Amino acid sequence: MALIVQKFGGSSVADRDRLFNVARIVADTHNAGNDVIVVVSAQGDTTDDLLAKAGEITCDASGREMDMLLAAGEQISCSLLCMALSELGCRAISLLGWQAGFITDRNHQRARIRKVDTERLECEIGKNQVVVVAGFQGINRADDLTTLGRGGSDTSAVAIAAAMKADLCQIYTDVEGVYTADPRVVGKAKKLAEISFDEMLELATLGAQVLNNRSVELAKKYAVRLEVLSSLNPVPGTIVKEVAAMEGMMIKGVAKDENVSAISVLSVHDVPGIAFKVFSLLAQRKINVDLILQSVGRDGTKDLSFTVPSTDRKAAVELLTEQLSRFGGTGVQYDDGVAKVSVVGAGMQSHSNVASTMFEALYENNINIRMISTSEIKISVLIDAKDANKAVNAIHEAFVG
Ligand code: ADP
Ligand code: ASP
Ligand code: MG
């Protein structure tokens, strides 16, 4: 008998029929003699709808109240799934994040899991029933609800699998696995039988939302057996593991991230310490900077350009404008109409032509590159958002065909 964690995303539990479909998958796994812990996301677009409801009231809600609101989504789906399981004759109990032992830090809306107290989970599993846990949520030391950030249910599932030493963690979603690019953008994208934790982490961080990047980080750290598969089509999915078979492909995938904004601080002093001052200011506010470009100094000044997540753009621009005199800058500009497109593959460091192949594909499609960043496992370019899908297709064609 194995212990299996099964996570179902929003589209997999979107309505009555989908809930019964999920209930059948879970019941079959349980009837086959396995212990099953299920993690669910909110139904369909519920989380977006809740965010919109808050937006009708204020654009400045506190993190605490936002978490109180957003946690409601997963509460609905976990109870409905238990009812569907019960209709199928499968005993099940639902638990909210705090009941399932999810203790997090205090950072509302992007809380990190401190630990999972498994006592209750073990007790309920011991009663030979399915346990259905509300994903994406936990509780902090002040007993306030917290949420883990968008896509956080994947992380809830992997955290349970790690804490309970589960034999397998299955992430069920609306595509058949991890592909060489988003199959909704690239018709020719290929499903990967296997991918390494490192490559998956990079793809997820660079915008492939099929897995949340923190879930991949956790799975690697605790050696969780992780599988991504479809809740609608019972075919083999993708195994995410330490070392994946090469499949003769150096490039594992192309990712797109449209949630980025470019910021430029203009004409700052061209003296030592300016980059330190600018970026430490942003780091203090926990704003992650990604691609960075510094112009050549001219007449004692230079421009500093970089990208931040779109959600942090407003705060970053306000902060830099307020402190502009510290860098001698003349202004702060921003552009939300940009996208980051990246190629990922562990084998690329030993191949000198990866960058040129990527740039050629963009050139042939008349797509201008605004910034570039490379590491041993990826190359990212910043381009106009309007060109993003064309770029993903062109780059995919150049590498995967
Ligand atoms: P869920 O609601 O199940 O968590 P998500 O919408 O978060 O599902 O993630 C699944 C989606 O991720 C797919 O519908 C697909 O459009 C998108 N996606 C982006 N990149 C990839 C990729 N490389 N492989 C598979 N899916 C991808
Ligand atoms: N419901 C949350 C979201 O939409 C968490 C998740 O689906 O993983 O981001
Ligand atoms: Mg998701």
Tab-separated table of C-alpha atoms and ligand atoms in Angstrom:
chain	number	residue	atom	x	y	z
A	1	MET	CA	0.000	0.000	0.000
A	2	ALA	CA	1.331	3.395	-0.985
A	3	LEU	CA	0.611	6.906	0.219
A	4	ILE	CA	-0.243	9.104	-2.757
A	5	VAL	CA	-0.810	12.876	-2.770
A	6	GLN	CA	-3.022	14.049	-5.642
A	7	LYS	CA	-3.425	17.742	-6.412
A	8	PHE	CA	-6.159	19.070	-8.682
A	9	GLY	CA	-5.987	22.600	-10.127
A	10	GLY	CA	-8.811	25.074	-10.640
A	11	SER	CA	-9.971	23.893	-14.064
A	12	SER	CA	-9.985	20.251	-12.879
A	13	VAL	CA	-12.587	21.078	-10.195
A	14	ALA	CA	-14.372	23.900	-12.053
A	15	ASP	CA	-17.936	22.527	-11.977
A	16	ARG	CA	-20.110	19.587	-10.932
A	17	ASP	CA	-19.018	17.260	-13.746
A	18	ARG	CA	-15.331	18.029	-13.239
A	19	LEU	CA	-15.705	17.459	-9.477
A	20	PHE	CA	-17.239	14.026	-10.066
A	21	ASN	CA	-14.492	13.260	-12.595
A	22	VAL	CA	-11.892	14.094	-9.922
A	23	ALA	CA	-13.826	12.132	-7.294
A	24	ARG	CA	-13.672	9.051	-9.554
A	25	ILE	CA	-9.881	9.368	-9.996
A	26	VAL	CA	-9.451	9.708	-6.231
A	27	ALA	CA	-11.869	6.895	-5.371
A	28	ASP	CA	-10.181	4.546	-7.873
A	29	THR	CA	-6.776	5.282	-6.321
A	30	HIS	CA	-8.173	4.670	-2.843
A	31	ASN	CA	-10.058	1.525	-3.876
A	32	ALA	CA	-6.829	0.158	-5.342
A	33	GLY	CA	-5.583	-0.024	-1.756
A	34	ASN	CA	-3.674	3.269	-1.446
A	35	ASP	CA	-3.848	5.950	1.200
A	36	VAL	CA	-4.786	9.194	-0.565
A	37	ILE	CA	-4.397	12.815	0.452
A	38	VAL	CA	-5.946	15.227	-2.034
A	39	VAL	CA	-5.075	18.911	-2.383
A	40	VAL	CA	-7.472	21.155	-4.277
A	41	SER	CA	-7.328	24.640	-5.766
A	42	ALA	CA	-10.287	26.985	-5.875
A	43	GLN	CA	-12.824	26.207	-8.621
A	44	GLY	CA	-12.157	27.730	-12.054
A	45	ASP	CA	-11.584	31.468	-11.875
A	46	THR	CA	-12.712	31.804	-8.252
A	47	THR	CA	-9.444	33.346	-7.020
A	48	ASP	CA	-9.490	35.942	-9.831
A	49	ASP	CA	-13.148	36.686	-9.069
A	50	LEU	CA	-12.373	37.207	-5.371
A	51	LEU	CA	-9.506	39.538	-6.277
A	52	ALA	CA	-11.890	41.507	-8.502
A	53	LYS	CA	-14.434	41.744	-5.693
A	54	ALA	CA	-11.800	43.246	-3.398
A	55	GLY	CA	-10.841	45.624	-6.212
A	56	GLU	CA	-14.420	46.926	-6.309
A	57	ILE	CA	-14.005	48.084	-2.721
A	58	THR	CA	-10.407	49.299	-2.541
A	59	CYS	CA	-7.062	49.144	-4.337
A	60	ASP	CA	-5.292	49.146	-1.007
A	61	ALA	CA	-6.624	46.198	1.009
A	62	SER	CA	-4.413	44.857	3.785
A	63	GLY	CA	-2.664	41.555	3.206
A	64	ARG	CA	-4.493	40.074	6.155
A	65	GLU	CA	-7.940	40.820	4.756
A	66	MET	CA	-6.920	39.677	1.264
A	67	ASP	CA	-5.845	36.321	2.693
A	68	MET	CA	-9.060	36.009	4.666
A	69	LEU	CA	-10.908	36.529	1.379
A	70	LEU	CA	-8.785	34.380	-0.934
A	71	ALA	CA	-8.680	31.389	1.422
A	72	ALA	CA	-12.448	31.078	0.941
A	73	GLY	CA	-11.983	29.755	-2.615
A	74	GLU	CA	-10.243	26.557	-1.584
A	75	GLN	CA	-12.659	26.061	1.316
A	76	ILE	CA	-15.496	25.703	-1.182
A	77	SER	CA	-13.765	23.190	-3.458
A	78	CYS	CA	-12.487	20.911	-0.674
A	79	SER	CA	-15.911	20.516	0.898
A	80	LEU	CA	-17.657	19.982	-2.474
A	81	LEU	CA	-15.133	17.308	-3.440
A	82	CYS	CA	-15.769	15.464	-0.171
A	83	MET	CA	-19.492	15.525	-0.915
A	84	ALA	CA	-18.855	14.101	-4.409
A	85	LEU	CA	-16.620	11.380	-2.931
A	86	SER	CA	-19.304	10.515	-0.447
A	87	GLU	CA	-21.835	10.197	-3.308
A	88	LEU	CA	-19.489	7.626	-4.857
A	89	GLY	CA	-19.386	5.704	-1.591
A	90	CYS	CA	-15.857	6.833	-0.736
A	91	ARG	CA	-15.365	8.104	2.824
A	92	ALA	CA	-13.591	11.476	2.930
A	93	ILE	CA	-12.961	14.398	5.242
A	94	SER	CA	-12.003	17.961	4.264
A	95	LEU	CA	-9.400	19.995	6.129
A	96	LEU	CA	-8.517	23.666	5.744
A	97	GLY	CA	-4.840	24.587	5.623
A	98	TRP	CA	-4.592	25.277	9.353
A	99	GLN	CA	-6.394	22.038	10.226
A	100	ALA	CA	-3.947	20.142	8.035
A	101	GLY	CA	-1.056	21.657	10.019
A	102	PHE	CA	0.250	24.317	7.602
A	103	ILE	CA	2.265	26.801	9.668
A	104	THR	CA	3.651	29.702	7.623
A	105	ASP	CA	5.618	32.900	8.157
A	106	ARG	CA	3.818	36.247	8.468
A	107	ASN	CA	4.103	37.420	4.868
A	108	HIS	CA	0.499	37.728	3.758
A	109	GLN	CA	-0.225	36.802	0.130
A	110	ARG	CA	3.218	35.314	-0.346
A	111	ALA	CA	3.678	33.311	2.834
A	112	ARG	CA	6.312	30.616	3.073
A	113	ILE	CA	5.601	27.313	4.738
A	114	ARG	CA	7.545	26.962	7.986
A	115	LYS	CA	6.384	23.424	8.663
A	116	VAL	CA	3.517	20.994	8.251
A	117	ASP	CA	2.380	19.468	11.552
A	118	THR	CA	1.269	16.070	10.318
A	119	GLU	CA	-0.526	14.847	13.454
A	120	ARG	CA	-4.072	15.513	12.227
A	121	LEU	CA	-3.323	14.278	8.706
A	122	GLU	CA	-1.922	11.030	10.099
A	123	CYS	CA	-4.883	10.604	12.433
A	124	GLU	CA	-7.471	11.096	9.650
A	125	ILE	CA	-5.608	8.912	7.159
A	126	GLY	CA	-5.453	6.232	9.851
A	127	LYS	CA	-9.262	6.031	9.723
A	128	ASN	CA	-9.082	4.543	6.209
A	129	GLN	CA	-10.600	7.565	4.511
A	130	VAL	CA	-9.505	10.062	1.901
A	131	VAL	CA	-8.322	13.400	3.285
A	132	VAL	CA	-9.026	16.458	1.121
A	133	VAL	CA	-6.937	19.516	1.991
A	134	ALA	CA	-7.577	23.113	0.907
A	135	GLY	CA	-4.446	24.150	-1.007
A	136	PHE	CA	-2.750	27.568	-1.117
A	137	GLN	CA	-3.342	28.415	2.560
A	138	GLY	CA	-1.956	28.143	6.061
A	139	ILE	CA	-1.876	29.958	9.359
A	140	ASN	CA	0.819	32.138	10.911
A	141	ARG	CA	2.017	32.238	14.508
A	142	ALA	CA	-0.545	34.961	15.249
A	143	ASP	CA	-3.300	32.522	14.184
A	144	ASP	CA	-4.143	34.592	11.109
A	145	LEU	CA	-4.849	32.957	7.768
A	146	THR	CA	-2.135	33.292	5.132
A	147	THR	CA	-1.924	32.358	1.449
A	148	LEU	CA	1.128	31.131	-0.430
A	149	GLY	CA	0.997	33.269	-3.598
A	150	ARG	CA	-0.623	32.488	-6.960
A	151	GLY	CA	-0.356	28.859	-7.971
A	152	GLY	CA	0.447	27.974	-4.363
A	153	SER	CA	-1.631	24.785	-4.232
A	154	ASP	CA	1.165	22.951	-6.048
A	155	THR	CA	3.425	23.902	-3.147
A	156	SER	CA	0.821	22.733	-0.608
A	157	ALA	CA	0.725	19.326	-2.304
A	158	VAL	CA	4.487	18.875	-2.444
A	159	ALA	CA	4.842	20.078	1.161
A	160	ILE	CA	2.369	17.415	2.324
A	161	ALA	CA	4.134	14.775	0.233
A	162	ALA	CA	7.461	15.754	1.812
A	163	ALA	CA	6.151	15.938	5.386
A	164	MET	CA	4.209	12.676	5.112
A	165	LYS	CA	6.995	10.946	3.169
A	166	ALA	CA	4.481	10.063	0.461
A	167	ASP	CA	5.454	7.573	-2.232
A	168	LEU	CA	4.227	9.837	-5.030
A	169	CYS	CA	2.902	13.368	-5.583
A	170	GLN	CA	0.677	13.722	-8.636
A	171	ILE	CA	-0.154	17.187	-9.951
A	172	TYR	CA	-3.290	16.827	-12.081
A	173	THR	CA	-3.974	19.736	-14.432
A	174	ASP	CA	-5.641	20.666	-17.733
A	175	VAL	CA	-2.744	19.616	-20.002
A	176	GLU	CA	-1.115	16.183	-20.259
A	177	GLY	CA	2.173	17.103	-18.656
A	178	VAL	CA	5.114	19.462	-19.060
A	179	TYR	CA	5.684	20.448	-22.682
A	180	THR	CA	8.591	22.063	-24.536
A	181	ALA	CA	6.463	25.257	-24.521
A	182	ASP	CA	2.970	26.212	-23.427
A	183	PRO	CA	0.846	23.945	-25.669
A	184	ARG	CA	-1.780	26.687	-25.809
A	185	VAL	CA	0.734	29.024	-27.472
A	186	VAL	CA	2.834	26.601	-29.505
A	187	GLY	CA	0.773	24.035	-31.405
A	188	LYS	CA	3.850	21.893	-32.077
A	189	ALA	CA	4.989	21.761	-28.436
A	190	LYS	CA	6.064	18.251	-27.387
A	191	LYS	CA	5.203	16.546	-24.131
A	192	LEU	CA	8.306	15.598	-22.144
A	193	ALA	CA	8.369	12.134	-20.561
A	194	GLU	CA	10.881	13.396	-17.991
A	195	ILE	CA	12.457	16.667	-16.918
A	196	SER	CA	15.038	17.381	-14.208
A	197	PHE	CA	14.196	19.388	-11.092
A	198	ASP	CA	16.704	22.076	-12.120
A	199	GLU	CA	15.269	22.511	-15.592
A	200	MET	CA	11.689	22.469	-14.300
A	201	LEU	CA	12.566	25.019	-11.625
A	202	GLU	CA	14.030	27.308	-14.271
A	203	LEU	CA	11.036	26.894	-16.625
A	204	ALA	CA	8.574	27.501	-13.779
A	205	THR	CA	10.452	30.577	-12.571
A	206	LEU	CA	10.578	31.929	-16.124
A	207	GLY	CA	6.829	31.740	-16.589
A	208	ALA	CA	5.692	28.142	-17.336
A	209	GLN	CA	2.869	28.121	-14.787
A	210	VAL	CA	2.184	24.391	-15.156
A	211	LEU	CA	4.080	23.999	-11.856
A	212	ASN	CA	4.669	26.640	-9.236
A	213	ASN	CA	8.423	27.207	-8.880
A	214	ARG	CA	8.428	26.837	-5.094
A	215	SER	CA	6.790	23.431	-5.392
A	216	VAL	CA	9.673	22.317	-7.596
A	217	GLU	CA	12.231	23.727	-5.144
A	218	LEU	CA	10.594	21.755	-2.317
A	219	ALA	CA	10.319	18.572	-4.354
A	220	LYS	CA	14.035	18.743	-5.148
A	221	LYS	CA	14.998	19.456	-1.549
A	222	TYR	CA	12.986	16.552	-0.136
A	223	ALA	CA	13.377	14.196	-3.109
A	224	VAL	CA	9.608	13.987	-3.674
A	225	ARG	CA	8.565	11.753	-6.585
A	226	LEU	CA	6.658	14.249	-8.707
A	227	GLU	CA	4.414	13.649	-11.705
A	228	VAL	CA	2.397	16.133	-13.805
A	229	LEU	CA	-0.602	14.663	-15.624
A	230	SER	CA	-4.044	15.405	-17.005
A	231	SER	CA	-7.228	15.055	-14.968
A	232	LEU	CA	-9.207	14.699	-18.203
A	233	ASN	CA	-7.102	12.316	-20.249
A	234	PRO	CA	-5.705	9.185	-18.563
A	235	VAL	CA	-2.366	9.012	-20.395
A	236	PRO	CA	1.176	9.062	-18.939
A	237	GLY	CA	2.305	12.556	-17.929
A	238	THR	CA	5.734	13.991	-17.131
A	239	ILE	CA	8.001	12.772	-14.326
A	240	VAL	CA	10.058	15.481	-12.634
A	241	LYS	CA	13.193	13.981	-11.103
A	242	GLU	CA	16.808	14.610	-10.145
A	243	VAL	CA	18.353	13.451	-13.420
A	244	ALA	CA	16.142	13.212	-16.473
A	245	ALA	CA	16.849	11.223	-19.640
A	246	MET	CA	18.262	13.489	-22.348
A	247	GLU	CA	15.808	12.562	-25.156
A	248	GLY	CA	18.475	13.891	-27.526
A	249	MET	CA	17.362	17.438	-26.831
A	250	MET	CA	19.609	20.050	-25.320
A	251	ILE	CA	16.822	22.602	-24.986
A	252	LYS	CA	14.049	21.427	-22.658
A	253	GLY	CA	11.679	24.279	-23.148
A	254	VAL	CA	10.752	27.816	-24.094
A	255	ALA	CA	8.954	29.945	-21.492
A	256	LYS	CA	7.197	33.276	-21.595
A	257	ASP	CA	6.551	35.673	-18.736
A	258	GLU	CA	4.270	38.624	-19.384
A	259	ASN	CA	4.122	39.688	-15.751
A	260	VAL	CA	7.224	41.859	-16.003
A	261	SER	CA	7.783	45.595	-16.233
A	262	ALA	CA	10.896	47.445	-17.325
A	263	ILE	CA	12.128	50.397	-15.263
A	264	SER	CA	14.885	52.871	-16.158
A	265	VAL	CA	16.558	55.303	-13.784
A	266	LEU	CA	17.910	58.020	-16.054
A	267	SER	CA	21.208	59.889	-15.885
A	268	VAL	CA	22.408	58.669	-12.503
A	269	HIS	CA	25.962	59.585	-11.400
A	270	ASP	CA	28.603	57.410	-13.083
A	271	VAL	CA	30.495	56.726	-9.845
A	272	PRO	CA	31.077	53.615	-7.676
A	273	GLY	CA	28.177	52.542	-5.442
A	274	ILE	CA	25.206	53.729	-7.510
A	275	ALA	CA	24.056	50.236	-8.527
A	276	PHE	CA	24.432	49.162	-4.912
A	277	LYS	CA	22.252	52.048	-3.701
A	278	VAL	CA	19.520	51.478	-6.268
A	279	PHE	CA	19.273	47.722	-5.897
A	280	SER	CA	19.668	47.558	-2.122
A	281	LEU	CA	16.786	50.003	-1.841
A	282	LEU	CA	14.598	47.632	-3.858
A	283	ALA	CA	15.874	44.579	-1.970
A	284	GLN	CA	14.849	46.171	1.347
A	285	ARG	CA	11.282	46.257	0.018
A	286	LYS	CA	11.648	42.616	-1.113
A	287	ILE	CA	11.296	43.645	-4.768
A	288	ASN	CA	13.081	41.122	-6.983
A	289	VAL	CA	15.069	42.603	-9.823
A	290	ASP	CA	15.754	40.393	-12.802
A	291	LEU	CA	17.323	41.492	-16.099
A	292	ILE	CA	19.693	44.448	-15.637
A	293	LEU	CA	21.199	46.722	-18.257
A	294	GLN	CA	23.594	49.584	-17.549
A	295	SER	CA	24.425	52.013	-20.324
A	296	VAL	CA	27.975	53.183	-21.049
A	297	GLY	CA	28.835	56.269	-18.991
A	298	ARG	CA	28.792	59.590	-20.844
A	299	ASP	CA	29.553	63.042	-19.374
A	300	GLY	CA	29.618	61.538	-15.864
A	301	THR	CA	26.177	59.960	-16.064
A	302	LYS	CA	24.652	56.657	-17.114
A	303	ASP	CA	21.197	54.996	-17.249
A	304	LEU	CA	20.243	51.916	-15.214
A	305	SER	CA	17.476	49.717	-16.616
A	306	PHE	CA	16.052	46.546	-15.126
A	307	THR	CA	12.903	44.442	-14.854
A	308	VAL	CA	10.674	43.725	-11.862
A	309	PRO	CA	7.470	41.655	-11.525
A	310	SER	CA	4.536	43.786	-12.772
A	311	THR	CA	2.908	43.568	-9.355
A	312	ASP	CA	5.918	45.388	-7.837
A	313	ARG	CA	6.273	48.053	-10.547
A	314	LYS	CA	4.176	50.728	-8.838
A	315	ALA	CA	6.002	50.395	-5.514
A	316	ALA	CA	9.421	50.326	-7.217
A	317	VAL	CA	8.773	53.467	-9.282
A	318	GLU	CA	7.396	55.366	-6.276
A	319	LEU	CA	10.371	54.396	-4.131
A	320	LEU	CA	12.976	55.282	-6.755
A	321	THR	CA	11.296	58.596	-7.594
A	322	GLU	CA	11.238	59.502	-3.909
A	323	GLN	CA	14.940	58.707	-3.492
A	324	LEU	CA	16.117	59.942	-6.900
A	325	SER	CA	18.349	62.691	-5.513
A	326	ARG	CA	20.493	60.029	-3.764
A	327	PHE	CA	21.661	58.790	-7.166
A	328	GLY	CA	21.665	62.175	-8.915
A	329	GLY	CA	19.157	60.756	-11.437
A	330	THR	CA	16.965	62.965	-13.593
A	331	GLY	CA	13.908	60.715	-13.787
A	332	VAL	CA	12.348	57.269	-13.587
A	333	GLN	CA	10.615	55.716	-16.591
A	334	TYR	CA	8.685	52.485	-16.822
A	335	ASP	CA	7.142	50.268	-19.488
A	336	ASP	CA	4.555	47.580	-18.733
A	337	GLY	CA	4.297	46.455	-22.366
A	338	VAL	CA	7.211	44.035	-22.235
A	339	ALA	CA	7.612	40.259	-21.947
A	340	LYS	CA	10.476	37.974	-21.073
A	341	VAL	CA	11.047	34.954	-23.302
A	342	SER	CA	13.570	32.297	-22.295
A	343	VAL	CA	15.090	29.023	-23.463
A	344	VAL	CA	16.016	26.470	-20.802
A	345	GLY	CA	18.241	23.409	-20.987
A	346	ALA	CA	20.892	21.934	-18.718
A	347	GLY	CA	23.067	20.962	-21.690
A	348	MET	CA	23.386	24.428	-23.209
A	349	GLN	CA	26.507	25.664	-21.430
A	350	SER	CA	28.731	23.557	-23.643
A	351	HIS	CA	27.058	24.711	-26.869
A	352	SER	CA	28.210	28.088	-28.110
A	353	ASN	CA	25.492	28.448	-30.744
A	354	VAL	CA	22.427	28.513	-28.465
A	355	ALA	CA	22.438	32.296	-28.098
A	356	SER	CA	23.032	32.929	-31.790
A	357	THR	CA	20.283	30.479	-32.808
A	358	MET	CA	17.853	32.241	-30.483
A	359	PHE	CA	18.822	35.724	-31.693
A	360	GLU	CA	18.628	34.625	-35.330
A	361	ALA	CA	15.072	33.317	-34.805
A	362	LEU	CA	14.098	36.706	-33.376
A	363	TYR	CA	15.872	38.610	-36.145
A	364	GLU	CA	14.117	36.569	-38.849
A	365	ASN	CA	10.827	37.607	-37.285
A	366	ASN	CA	11.866	41.238	-37.013
A	367	ILE	CA	11.630	41.165	-33.205
A	368	ASN	CA	13.797	43.657	-31.368
A	369	ILE	CA	15.672	42.572	-28.223
A	370	ARG	CA	15.686	45.119	-25.397
A	371	MET	CA	17.670	43.252	-22.755
A	372	ILE	CA	19.494	39.914	-22.536
A	373	SER	CA	20.521	37.740	-19.618
A	374	THR	CA	22.262	34.365	-19.636
A	375	SER	CA	23.169	31.644	-17.151
A	376	GLU	CA	24.502	28.133	-17.651
A	377	ILE	CA	20.967	26.754	-17.893
A	378	LYS	CA	18.976	29.539	-19.631
A	379	ILE	CA	18.995	32.556	-21.918
A	380	SER	CA	16.321	35.225	-21.455
A	381	VAL	CA	15.477	38.195	-23.631
A	382	LEU	CA	13.178	41.101	-22.943
A	383	ILE	CA	11.004	42.068	-25.922
A	384	ASP	CA	7.785	43.965	-26.648
A	385	ALA	CA	4.809	42.071	-25.171
A	386	LYS	CA	2.995	42.222	-28.531
A	387	ASP	CA	5.744	40.039	-30.039
A	388	ALA	CA	5.795	37.449	-27.235
A	389	ASN	CA	3.776	34.633	-28.803
A	390	LYS	CA	5.477	35.068	-32.168
A	391	ALA	CA	8.855	34.921	-30.402
A	392	VAL	CA	7.992	31.779	-28.425
A	393	ASN	CA	6.891	30.024	-31.618
A	394	ALA	CA	9.945	31.146	-33.593
A	395	ILE	CA	12.406	30.120	-30.876
A	396	HIS	CA	10.615	26.810	-30.343
A	397	GLU	CA	10.762	26.107	-34.081
A	398	ALA	CA	14.488	26.877	-34.154
A	399	PHE	CA	15.357	24.494	-31.305
A	400	VAL	CA	12.683	21.817	-31.177
A	401	GLY	CA	11.214	22.013	-34.682
B	1	ADP	P1	-3.920	24.416	-12.610
B	1	ADP	O1	-5.183	25.206	-12.499
B	1	ADP	O2	-4.169	22.955	-12.837
B	1	ADP	O3	-2.955	24.674	-11.499
B	1	ADP	P2	-2.389	26.148	-14.358
B	1	ADP	O4	-3.228	27.013	-15.240
B	1	ADP	O5	-1.776	26.756	-13.171
B	1	ADP	O6	-3.264	24.863	-13.993
B	1	ADP	O7	-1.227	25.467	-15.219
B	1	ADP	C1	-1.531	24.741	-16.376
B	1	ADP	C2	-1.319	25.607	-17.616
B	1	ADP	O8	0.065	25.898	-17.736
B	1	ADP	C3	-1.654	24.941	-18.920
B	1	ADP	O9	-3.006	25.073	-19.232
B	1	ADP	C4	-0.737	25.633	-19.915
B	1	ADP	O10	-1.436	26.596	-20.695
B	1	ADP	C5	0.279	26.347	-19.061
B	1	ADP	N1	1.680	26.085	-19.430
B	1	ADP	C6	2.641	27.048	-19.592
B	1	ADP	N2	3.809	26.507	-19.945
B	1	ADP	C7	3.609	25.160	-20.013
B	1	ADP	C8	4.466	24.061	-20.344
B	1	ADP	N3	5.761	24.225	-20.653
B	1	ADP	N4	3.926	22.808	-20.298
B	1	ADP	C9	2.629	22.624	-19.977
B	1	ADP	N5	1.773	23.633	-19.668
B	1	ADP	C10	2.248	24.904	-19.696
B	2	ASP	N1	-6.340	29.337	-6.198
B	2	ASP	C1	-4.992	29.842	-6.157
B	2	ASP	C2	-4.675	30.590	-7.450
B	2	ASP	O1	-5.520	30.695	-8.313
B	2	ASP	C3	-3.978	28.784	-5.874
B	2	ASP	C4	-3.818	27.720	-6.938
B	2	ASP	O2	-4.675	27.554	-7.789
B	2	ASP	O3	-2.817	27.011	-6.900
B	2	ASP	O4	-3.595	31.100	-7.595
B	3	MG	MG	-1.464	26.139	-11.133
